[in-house]
PDB file of C-alpha atoms in Angstrom:
ATOM      1  CA  UNK A 154     -18.051  15.188  -7.277  1.00 49.00           C
ATOM      2  CA  UNK A 155     -15.040  15.698  -4.626  1.00 50.00           C
ATOM      3  CA  UNK A 156     -17.588  16.667  -1.625  1.00 82.00           C
ATOM      4  CA  UNK A 157     -17.575  12.786  -1.027  1.00 94.00           C
ATOM      5  CA  UNK A 158     -15.880  12.422   2.677  1.00 97.00           C
ATOM      6  CA  UNK A 159     -12.635   9.974   1.735  1.00 97.00           C
ATOM      7  CA  UNK A 160     -11.095   8.622   4.809  1.00 98.00           C
ATOM      8  CA  UNK A 161      -7.939   6.833   4.335  1.00 98.00           C
ATOM      9  CA  UNK A 162      -7.257   3.874   6.119  1.00 98.00           C
ATOM     10  CA  UNK A 163      -3.224   2.375   6.775  1.00 98.00           C
ATOM     11  CA  UNK A 164      -3.635  -0.823   8.216  1.00 96.00           C
ATOM     12  CA  UNK A 165      -0.412  -1.675  10.766  1.00 96.00           C
ATOM     13  CA  UNK A 166       0.753  -4.421  12.714  1.00 93.00           C
ATOM     14  CA  UNK A 167       3.579  -5.399  15.089  1.00 92.00           C
ATOM     15  CA  UNK A 168       3.439  -9.659  14.091  1.00 84.00           C
ATOM     16  CA  UNK A 169       5.224  -9.449  10.605  1.00 77.00           C
ATOM     17  CA  UNK A 170       7.058 -13.057  10.559  1.00 79.00           C
ATOM     18  CA  UNK A 171       9.768 -11.550   8.576  1.00 86.00           C
ATOM     19  CA  UNK A 172      10.099  -8.464   9.699  1.00 91.00           C
ATOM     20  CA  UNK A 173       8.682  -8.044  13.386  1.00 89.00           C
ATOM     21  CA  UNK A 174       7.663  -4.833  14.669  1.00 93.00           C
ATOM     22  CA  UNK A 175       8.912  -3.102  11.751  1.00 94.00           C
ATOM     23  CA  UNK A 176       6.269  -0.027  11.803  1.00 96.00           C
ATOM     24  CA  UNK A 177       8.217   0.687  14.658  1.00 96.00           C
ATOM     25  CA  UNK A 178      11.836   0.795  13.324  1.00 97.00           C
ATOM     26  CA  UNK A 179      13.556   4.276  13.410  1.00 97.00           C
ATOM     27  CA  UNK A 180      13.506   6.535  10.317  1.00 97.00           C
ATOM     28  CA  UNK A 181      15.617   9.453  10.698  1.00 97.00           C
ATOM     29  CA  UNK A 182      14.999   9.675  14.524  1.00 96.00           C
ATOM     30  CA  UNK A 183      11.067   8.758  14.585  1.00 97.00           C
ATOM     31  CA  UNK A 184       9.187   5.480  13.640  1.00 97.00           C
ATOM     32  CA  UNK A 185       8.700   4.139  10.237  1.00 97.00           C
ATOM     33  CA  UNK A 186       4.995   4.553  10.713  1.00 98.00           C
ATOM     34  CA  UNK A 187       5.104   8.177  11.466  1.00 98.00           C
ATOM     35  CA  UNK A 188       7.607   9.071   8.949  1.00 98.00           C
ATOM     36  CA  UNK A 189       5.571   6.979   6.639  1.00 97.00           C
ATOM     37  CA  UNK A 190       2.505   9.246   7.061  1.00 98.00           C
ATOM     38  CA  UNK A 191       4.413  12.660   6.933  1.00 97.00           C
ATOM     39  CA  UNK A 192       4.136  11.190   3.190  1.00 97.00           C
ATOM     40  CA  UNK A 193       0.718  10.276   3.193  1.00 98.00           C
ATOM     41  CA  UNK A 194      -0.525  13.825   4.965  1.00 97.00           C
ATOM     42  CA  UNK A 195       1.256  15.417   1.913  1.00 97.00           C
ATOM     43  CA  UNK A 196      -1.246  13.947  -0.391  1.00 97.00           C
ATOM     44  CA  UNK A 197      -3.904  17.204  -1.216  1.00 95.00           C
ATOM     45  CA  UNK A 198      -6.481  14.710  -1.210  1.00 95.00           C
ATOM     46  CA  UNK A 199      -6.280  13.250   1.947  1.00 96.00           C
ATOM     47  CA  UNK A 200      -7.695  14.486   4.763  1.00 92.00           C
ATOM     48  CA  UNK A 201      -9.245  12.058   7.350  1.00 97.00           C
ATOM     49  CA  UNK A 202      -6.367   8.927   8.048  1.00 98.00           C
ATOM     50  CA  UNK A 203      -7.275   6.197  10.588  1.00 98.00           C
ATOM     51  CA  UNK A 204      -4.681   3.551  11.265  1.00 98.00           C
ATOM     52  CA  UNK A 205      -6.230   0.273  11.934  1.00 98.00           C
ATOM     53  CA  UNK A 206      -4.425  -2.199  13.689  1.00 97.00           C
ATOM     54  CA  UNK A 207      -5.280  -5.345  15.456  1.00 97.00           C
ATOM     55  CA  UNK A 208      -6.630  -6.219  19.154  1.00 97.00           C
ATOM     56  CA  UNK A 209      -3.870  -8.045  19.360  1.00 96.00           C
ATOM     57  CA  UNK A 210      -1.884  -7.299  22.834  1.00 95.00           C
ATOM     58  CA  UNK A 211       1.291  -7.119  20.254  1.00 95.00           C
ATOM     59  CA  UNK A 212      -0.233  -4.032  18.528  1.00 96.00           C
ATOM     60  CA  UNK A 213      -0.814  -2.165  21.618  1.00 97.00           C
ATOM     61  CA  UNK A 214       2.481  -0.090  20.981  1.00 96.00           C
ATOM     62  CA  UNK A 215       0.876   1.341  17.623  1.00 97.00           C
ATOM     63  CA  UNK A 216      -2.358   2.207  19.977  1.00 98.00           C
ATOM     64  CA  UNK A 217       0.242   4.014  22.565  1.00 97.00           C
ATOM     65  CA  UNK A 218       2.222   5.605  19.482  1.00 98.00           C
ATOM     66  CA  UNK A 219      -1.025   7.163  17.773  1.00 98.00           C
ATOM     67  CA  UNK A 220      -2.653   8.119  21.256  1.00 98.00           C
ATOM     68  CA  UNK A 221       0.492  10.170  21.515  1.00 98.00           C
ATOM     69  CA  UNK A 222       0.988  11.640  18.305  1.00 98.00           C
ATOM     70  CA  UNK A 223      -3.255  12.544  18.435  1.00 98.00           C
ATOM     71  CA  UNK A 224      -3.372   9.690  15.439  1.00 98.00           C
ATOM     72  CA  UNK A 225      -6.865   8.361  14.681  1.00 98.00           C
ATOM     73  CA  UNK A 226      -6.786   4.707  15.053  1.00 98.00           C
ATOM     74  CA  UNK A 227      -8.938   1.544  15.291  1.00 98.00           C
ATOM     75  CA  UNK A 228      -8.706  -1.758  16.489  1.00 98.00           C
ATOM     76  CA  UNK A 229      -9.939  -5.078  14.915  1.00 98.00           C
ATOM     77  CA  UNK A 230      -9.391  -8.498  13.327  1.00 96.00           C
ATOM     78  CA  UNK A 231      -5.703  -9.546  13.353  1.00 95.00           C
ATOM     79  CA  UNK A 232      -6.551 -11.801  10.549  1.00 94.00           C
ATOM     80  CA  UNK A 233      -9.361 -10.140   8.694  1.00 97.00           C
ATOM     81  CA  UNK A 234      -8.225  -7.184   7.390  1.00 97.00           C
ATOM     82  CA  UNK A 235     -11.665  -6.179   4.794  1.00 98.00           C
ATOM     83  CA  UNK A 236     -13.532  -6.497   8.264  1.00 98.00           C
ATOM     84  CA  UNK A 237     -10.784  -3.748   9.509  1.00 97.00           C
ATOM     85  CA  UNK A 238     -10.999  -1.432   6.664  1.00 98.00           C
ATOM     86  CA  UNK A 239     -15.153  -1.669   6.635  1.00 98.00           C
ATOM     87  CA  UNK A 240     -15.506  -1.273  10.251  1.00 98.00           C
ATOM     88  CA  UNK A 241     -13.588   2.227   9.561  1.00 98.00           C
ATOM     89  CA  UNK A 242     -15.471   3.125   6.800  1.00 98.00           C
ATOM     90  CA  UNK A 243     -18.974   2.593   8.767  1.00 98.00           C
ATOM     91  CA  UNK A 244     -17.443   4.486  12.101  1.00 98.00           C
ATOM     92  CA  UNK A 245     -16.063   7.114  10.254  1.00 98.00           C
ATOM     93  CA  UNK A 246     -19.566   7.125   7.417  1.00 97.00           C
ATOM     94  CA  UNK A 247     -16.632   7.177   4.325  1.00 98.00           C
ATOM     95  CA  UNK A 248     -18.449   7.515   0.948  1.00 98.00           C
ATOM     96  CA  UNK A 249     -14.912   5.923  -0.221  1.00 98.00           C
ATOM     97  CA  UNK A 250     -11.826   4.657   1.596  1.00 98.00           C
ATOM     98  CA  UNK A 251      -8.175   5.059   0.607  1.00 98.00           C
ATOM     99  CA  UNK A 252      -6.278   1.675   1.042  1.00 98.00           C
ATOM    100  CA  UNK A 253      -2.658   2.218   1.830  1.00 97.00           C
ATOM    101  CA  UNK A 254      -0.560  -0.544   3.104  1.00 95.00           C
ATOM    102  CA  UNK A 255       1.932   0.648   6.559  1.00 95.00           C
ATOM    103  CA  UNK A 256       4.924  -0.612   4.705  1.00 93.00           C
ATOM    104  CA  UNK A 257       5.176   1.908   1.699  1.00 96.00           C
ATOM    105  CA  UNK A 258       7.562   4.120   3.644  1.00 97.00           C
ATOM    106  CA  UNK A 259       8.326   5.751   0.607  1.00 98.00           C
ATOM    107  CA  UNK A 260       4.962   6.352  -1.289  1.00 98.00           C
ATOM    108  CA  UNK A 261       4.905   9.326  -3.314  1.00 98.00           C
ATOM    109  CA  UNK A 262       2.363  11.581  -2.260  1.00 97.00           C
ATOM    110  CA  UNK A 263       2.014  12.832  -6.176  1.00 97.00           C
ATOM    111  CA  UNK A 264       1.037   9.241  -6.680  1.00 98.00           C
ATOM    112  CA  UNK A 265      -2.106   8.997  -3.950  1.00 98.00           C
ATOM    113  CA  UNK A 266      -3.195  12.022  -5.582  1.00 98.00           C
ATOM    114  CA  UNK A 267      -3.508  10.808  -8.916  1.00 98.00           C
ATOM    115  CA  UNK A 268      -5.278   7.282  -7.909  1.00 98.00           C
ATOM    116  CA  UNK A 269      -7.798   9.235  -6.064  1.00 98.00           C
ATOM    117  CA  UNK A 270      -8.380  12.311  -8.592  1.00 98.00           C
ATOM    118  CA  UNK A 271      -9.011   9.504 -11.025  1.00 98.00           C
ATOM    119  CA  UNK A 272     -11.731   7.881  -8.831  1.00 98.00           C
ATOM    120  CA  UNK A 273     -13.022  11.100  -8.440  1.00 97.00           C
ATOM    121  CA  UNK A 274     -13.023  12.265 -12.320  1.00 97.00           C
ATOM    122  CA  UNK A 275     -14.968   8.526 -12.940  1.00 97.00           C
ATOM    123  CA  UNK A 276     -16.658   8.287  -9.744  1.00 95.00           C
ATOM    124  CA  UNK A 277     -19.569   7.588 -12.294  1.00 96.00           C
ATOM    125  CA  UNK A 278     -17.944   5.229 -13.857  1.00 98.00           C
ATOM    126  CA  UNK A 279     -15.791   2.823 -11.707  1.00 98.00           C
ATOM    127  CA  UNK A 280     -16.048   1.223  -8.195  1.00 98.00           C
ATOM    128  CA  UNK A 281     -12.649   0.862  -7.261  1.00 98.00           C
ATOM    129  CA  UNK A 282      -9.499   2.321  -8.700  1.00 98.00           C
ATOM    130  CA  UNK A 283      -6.345   1.539  -7.982  1.00 98.00           C
ATOM    131  CA  UNK A 284      -2.333   1.668  -9.610  1.00 97.00           C
ATOM    132  CA  UNK A 285      -1.879  -2.256  -9.275  1.00 95.00           C
ATOM    133  CA  UNK A 286      -4.152  -3.713 -11.904  1.00 93.00           C
ATOM    134  CA  UNK A 287      -1.456  -4.261 -13.748  1.00 93.00           C
ATOM    135  CA  UNK A 288       1.205  -2.097 -11.549  1.00 95.00           C
ATOM    136  CA  UNK A 289       3.627  -0.254 -12.815  1.00 96.00           C
ATOM    137  CA  UNK A 290       5.267   1.883 -10.210  1.00 97.00           C
ATOM    138  CA  UNK A 291       8.053   0.838  -8.181  1.00 97.00           C
ATOM    139  CA  UNK A 292       6.519  -1.338  -5.776  1.00 96.00           C
ATOM    140  CA  UNK A 293       5.513   0.259  -2.500  1.00 96.00           C
ATOM    141  CA  UNK A 294       3.160   3.008  -3.654  1.00 98.00           C
ATOM    142  CA  UNK A 295       0.500   0.930  -3.704  1.00 96.00           C
ATOM    143  CA  UNK A 296      -2.700   2.925  -3.529  1.00 98.00           C
ATOM    144  CA  UNK A 297      -6.309   1.484  -3.414  1.00 98.00           C
ATOM    145  CA  UNK A 298      -9.700   3.449  -3.795  1.00 98.00           C
ATOM    146  CA  UNK A 299     -13.337   2.009  -3.309  1.00 98.00           C
ATOM    147  CA  UNK A 300     -16.779   3.376  -2.773  1.00 98.00           C
ATOM    148  CA  UNK A 301     -18.690   2.697   0.603  1.00 98.00           C
ATOM    149  CA  UNK A 302     -21.116   0.203  -1.269  1.00 98.00           C
ATOM    150  CA  UNK A 303     -18.421  -1.625  -2.689  1.00 98.00           C
ATOM    151  CA  UNK A 304     -16.409  -2.179  -0.165  1.00 98.00           C
ATOM    152  CA  UNK A 305     -19.801  -3.323   1.793  1.00 98.00           C
ATOM    153  CA  UNK A 306     -20.906  -5.495  -0.772  1.00 98.00           C
ATOM    154  CA  UNK A 307     -17.123  -7.697  -0.688  1.00 98.00           C
ATOM    155  CA  UNK A 308     -17.078  -7.074   3.287  1.00 98.00           C
ATOM    156  CA  UNK A 309     -20.506  -9.405   2.922  1.00 98.00           C
ATOM    157  CA  UNK A 310     -19.786 -11.570   0.150  1.00 98.00           C
ATOM    158  CA  UNK A 311     -16.314 -12.532   0.614  1.00 97.00           C
ATOM    159  CA  UNK A 312     -15.668 -15.648   2.048  1.00 96.00           C
ATOM    160  CA  UNK A 313     -11.853 -17.433   1.119  1.00 94.00           C
ATOM    161  CA  UNK A 314      -8.831 -16.530   4.145  1.00 94.00           C
ATOM    162  CA  UNK A 315      -7.112 -14.464   1.355  1.00 93.00           C
ATOM    163  CA  UNK A 316      -9.953 -12.278   0.472  1.00 94.00           C
ATOM    164  CA  UNK A 317     -10.548 -11.424   3.752  1.00 96.00           C
ATOM    165  CA  UNK A 318      -6.733 -11.157   4.983  1.00 94.00           C
ATOM    166  CA  UNK A 319      -5.805  -8.611   1.719  1.00 94.00           C
ATOM    167  CA  UNK A 320      -8.719  -6.768   1.747  1.00 96.00           C
ATOM    168  CA  UNK A 321      -9.762  -6.593  -2.261  1.00 97.00           C
ATOM    169  CA  UNK A 322      -9.254  -9.666  -4.002  1.00 96.00           C
ATOM    170  CA  UNK A 323     -12.934 -10.256  -4.115  1.00 96.00           C
ATOM    171  CA  UNK A 324     -13.530  -6.500  -5.502  1.00 97.00           C
ATOM    172  CA  UNK A 325     -10.540  -6.923  -8.144  1.00 95.00           C
ATOM    173  CA  UNK A 326     -11.189 -10.121  -8.962  1.00 93.00           C
ATOM    174  CA  UNK A 327     -14.545  -9.792 -10.666  1.00 93.00           C
ATOM    175  CA  UNK A 328     -14.785  -7.850 -12.863  1.00 92.00           C
ATOM    176  CA  UNK A 329     -18.350  -8.631 -13.890  1.00 94.00           C
ATOM    177  CA  UNK A 330     -19.552  -7.641 -10.930  1.00 96.00           C
ATOM    178  CA  UNK A 331     -17.162  -4.672 -10.047  1.00 97.00           C
ATOM    179  CA  UNK A 332     -16.271  -1.854 -12.605  1.00 97.00           C
ATOM    180  CA  UNK A 333     -12.566  -1.535 -12.084  1.00 97.00           C
ATOM    181  CA  UNK A 334     -10.012   1.324 -13.344  1.00 98.00           C
ATOM    182  CA  UNK A 335      -6.304   1.760 -12.943  1.00 97.00           C
ATOM    183  CA  UNK A 336      -3.550   4.371 -13.200  1.00 98.00           C
ATOM    184  CA  UNK A 337      -0.583   3.333 -14.673  1.00 97.00           C
ATOM    185  CA  UNK A 338       3.149   5.402 -14.300  1.00 98.00           C
ATOM    186  CA  UNK A 339       2.529   7.951 -17.126  1.00 96.00           C
ATOM    187  CA  UNK A 340       6.373   7.294 -17.858  1.00 97.00           C
ATOM    188  CA  UNK A 341       5.170   4.061 -19.617  1.00 97.00           C
ATOM    189  CA  UNK A 342       8.008   2.669 -17.980  1.00 97.00           C
ATOM    190  CA  UNK A 343       7.186  -0.659 -15.709  1.00 95.00           C
ATOM    191  CA  UNK A 344       9.150  -0.762 -12.397  1.00 95.00           C
ATOM    192  CA  UNK A 345       7.083  -2.707 -10.396  1.00 93.00           C
ATOM    193  CA  UNK A 346       9.189  -6.141 -10.205  1.00 92.00           C
ATOM    194  CA  UNK A 347      12.563  -4.422 -10.809  1.00 94.00           C
ATOM    195  CA  UNK A 348      12.332  -1.369  -8.102  1.00 96.00           C
ATOM    196  CA  UNK A 349      11.668  -2.493  -4.437  1.00 96.00           C
ATOM    197  CA  UNK A 350      10.419  -0.091  -2.538  1.00 97.00           C
ATOM    198  CA  UNK A 351       8.374  -1.668  -0.015  1.00 96.00           C
ATOM    199  CA  UNK A 352       9.127  -3.435   3.586  1.00 96.00           C
ATOM    200  CA  UNK A 353       9.534  -7.023   4.208  1.00 93.00           C
ATOM    201  CA  UNK A 354      12.800  -7.684   5.098  1.00 95.00           C
ATOM    202  CA  UNK A 355      15.832  -6.163   6.760  1.00 96.00           C
ATOM    203  CA  UNK A 356      17.779  -5.588   3.725  1.00 97.00           C
ATOM    204  CA  UNK A 357      14.529  -3.357   2.937  1.00 97.00           C
ATOM    205  CA  UNK A 358      14.995  -1.824   6.071  1.00 97.00           C
ATOM    206  CA  UNK A 359      18.477  -1.238   5.047  1.00 98.00           C
ATOM    207  CA  UNK A 360      17.662  -0.100   1.649  1.00 98.00           C
ATOM    208  CA  UNK A 361      14.133   2.449   3.293  1.00 98.00           C
ATOM    209  CA  UNK A 362      16.726   3.886   5.832  1.00 98.00           C
ATOM    210  CA  UNK A 363      19.875   4.783   3.291  1.00 98.00           C
ATOM    211  CA  UNK A 364      17.130   6.736   1.125  1.00 98.00           C
ATOM    212  CA  UNK A 365      15.719   8.427   3.761  1.00 98.00           C
ATOM    213  CA  UNK A 366      19.396   9.240   5.101  1.00 98.00           C
ATOM    214  CA  UNK A 367      20.288  10.764   1.449  1.00 98.00           C
ATOM    215  CA  UNK A 368      17.448  12.496   0.896  1.00 98.00           C
ATOM    216  CA  UNK A 369      15.328  13.855   3.575  1.00 98.00           C
ATOM    217  CA  UNK A 370      17.657  16.501   4.858  1.00 97.00           C
ATOM    218  CA  UNK A 371      17.477  18.046   1.415  1.00 97.00           C
ATOM    219  CA  UNK A 372      13.997  17.815   0.199  1.00 96.00           C
ATOM    220  CA  UNK A 373      11.885  15.710   2.970  1.00 95.00           C
ATOM    221  CA  UNK A 374       9.087  15.688   0.205  1.00 92.00           C
ATOM    222  CA  UNK A 375      11.390  14.096  -2.053  1.00 97.00           C
ATOM    223  CA  UNK A 376       9.567  11.808  -4.683  1.00 97.00           C
ATOM    224  CA  UNK A 377      10.075   8.885  -7.055  1.00 98.00           C
ATOM    225  CA  UNK A 378      12.485  10.726  -9.688  1.00 97.00           C
ATOM    226  CA  UNK A 379      15.076  11.633  -6.349  1.00 98.00           C
ATOM    227  CA  UNK A 380      15.080   8.215  -5.865  1.00 98.00           C
ATOM    228  CA  UNK A 381      15.577   7.498  -9.469  1.00 98.00           C
ATOM    229  CA  UNK A 382      18.057   9.697  -9.716  1.00 98.00           C
ATOM    230  CA  UNK A 383      19.470   8.792  -6.025  1.00 98.00           C
ATOM    231  CA  UNK A 384      19.665   4.755  -7.146  1.00 98.00           C
ATOM    232  CA  UNK A 385      21.490   5.750 -10.774  1.00 98.00           C
ATOM    233  CA  UNK A 386      23.883   8.179  -8.636  1.00 98.00           C
ATOM    234  CA  UNK A 387      24.839   5.484  -5.995  1.00 98.00           C
ATOM    235  CA  UNK A 388      23.752   1.930  -7.991  1.00 97.00           C
ATOM    236  CA  UNK A 389      25.154   0.349  -4.488  1.00 98.00           C
ATOM    237  CA  UNK A 390      21.971   1.496  -2.753  1.00 98.00           C
ATOM    238  CA  UNK A 391      19.686  -0.159  -5.645  1.00 97.00           C
ATOM    239  CA  UNK A 392      21.682  -3.448  -4.522  1.00 97.00           C
ATOM    240  CA  UNK A 393      20.866  -3.567  -1.070  1.00 97.00           C
ATOM    241  CA  UNK A 394      17.201  -5.260  -1.259  1.00 96.00           C
ATOM    242  CA  UNK A 395      18.253  -6.271  -4.756  1.00 95.00           C
ATOM    243  CA  UNK A 396      17.307 -10.113  -3.407  1.00 93.00           C
ATOM    244  CA  UNK A 397      13.708  -9.494  -2.854  1.00 91.00           C
ATOM    245  CA  UNK A 398      13.303  -7.812  -5.836  1.00 89.00           C
ATOM    246  CA  UNK A 399       9.541  -8.926  -7.073  1.00 76.00           C
ATOM    247  CA  UNK A 400       8.045 -11.079  -4.163  1.00 72.00           C
ATOM    248  CA  UNK A 401       4.536 -10.555  -4.043  1.00 76.00           C
ATOM    249  CA  UNK A 402       2.020 -12.140  -1.747  1.00 76.00           C
ATOM    250  CA  UNK A 403       0.493 -13.201  -5.136  1.00 75.00           C
ATOM    251  CA  UNK A 404       3.058 -16.032  -4.431  1.00 76.00           C
ATOM    252  CA  UNK A 405       1.126 -18.195  -2.179  1.00 78.00           C
ATOM    253  CA  UNK A 406      -1.644 -17.872  -4.025  1.00 80.00           C
ATOM    254  CA  UNK A 407      -1.192 -18.277  -7.823  1.00 79.00           C
ATOM    255  CA  UNK A 408      -3.864 -20.983  -8.682  1.00 79.00           C
ATOM    256  CA  UNK A 409      -6.311 -19.137  -6.998  1.00 82.00           C
ATOM    257  CA  UNK A 410      -6.348 -15.323  -8.630  1.00 81.00           C
ATOM    258  CA  UNK A 411      -7.229 -15.157 -11.929  1.00 82.00           C
ATOM    259  CA  UNK A 412      -6.785 -11.768 -12.884  1.00 78.00           C
ATOM    260  CA  UNK A 413      -3.209 -11.313 -11.949  1.00 77.00           C
ATOM    261  CA  UNK A 414      -2.156 -12.090 -16.054  1.00 76.00           C
ATOM    262  CA  UNK A 415       0.425  -9.059 -16.116  1.00 78.00           C
ATOM    263  CA  UNK A 416       2.184 -10.453 -12.842  1.00 74.00           C
ATOM    264  CA  UNK A 417       1.931 -14.011 -14.036  1.00 73.00           C
ATOM    265  CA  UNK A 418       3.918 -13.255 -17.504  1.00 75.00           C
ATOM    266  CA  UNK A 419       6.529 -10.883 -15.492  1.00 74.00           C
ATOM    267  CA  UNK A 420       7.104 -13.740 -13.028  1.00 69.00           C
ATOM    268  CA  UNK A 421       7.814 -16.421 -16.141  1.00 71.00           C
ATOM    269  CA  UNK A 422       9.730 -14.017 -17.695  1.00 71.00           C
ATOM    270  CA  UNK A 423      12.597 -13.262 -15.076  1.00 68.00           C
ATOM    271  CA  UNK A 424      11.816 -17.034 -14.260  1.00 66.00           C
ATOM    272  CA  UNK A 425      13.303 -18.057 -17.911  1.00 66.00           C
ATOM    273  CA  UNK A 426      15.589 -14.805 -17.793  1.00 64.00           C
TER     274      UNK A 426
END
């Protein structure tokens, strides 16, 4: 069943309140967004990639970057990310959509492959597969894939602001309506709240830049184990963004979200530690 058309959507914007223009910050002499796309393109299952940004004028530089680098892009709602993903799926006649946020510049291509493969291997069993429910990989390896029918249903029915802004909560919150699959880290480890490889703060950028400076020239396709070995060898790098560990967008919706019990348990454990 791997003949289906899969379109990967990378959502990107410049108007981050905590770190404006983060996707355009320089990593090894290229914008962070392009460095991340190099890693997404290294996935053997990813063929078609569309950068989904907003029509806000502040995101004009993202369109310019896409044009200069012959990248497919779509411009839509600033805050309704569910609509952005759905419109891309419709415009590109996708059978399935992969959602990867642009704040994951250290994402491991092999993790992308594992999530997509699990979806394809169980295409009659699942409507939605991710590695986030529960999350086990280091934060910043977020991959979600869903059928067109699934995202269309969510697009028609989701009504809460956070369901539209974060694209997929309407799906993974309703396990009675949707068949949900998950890929956990095969090591049995859970580094989802202890290793922060995503970017929201200045310290995250410094961490990611340092990892690239240390590993990229040795192997541009460095993976999770290379980063973990680096952190073991040079523990000061781990400490660069340590103060932001375990910060998820869930924090603003703890009373509204029902299917994040694992996250709530980790949060409670951390607060009592």
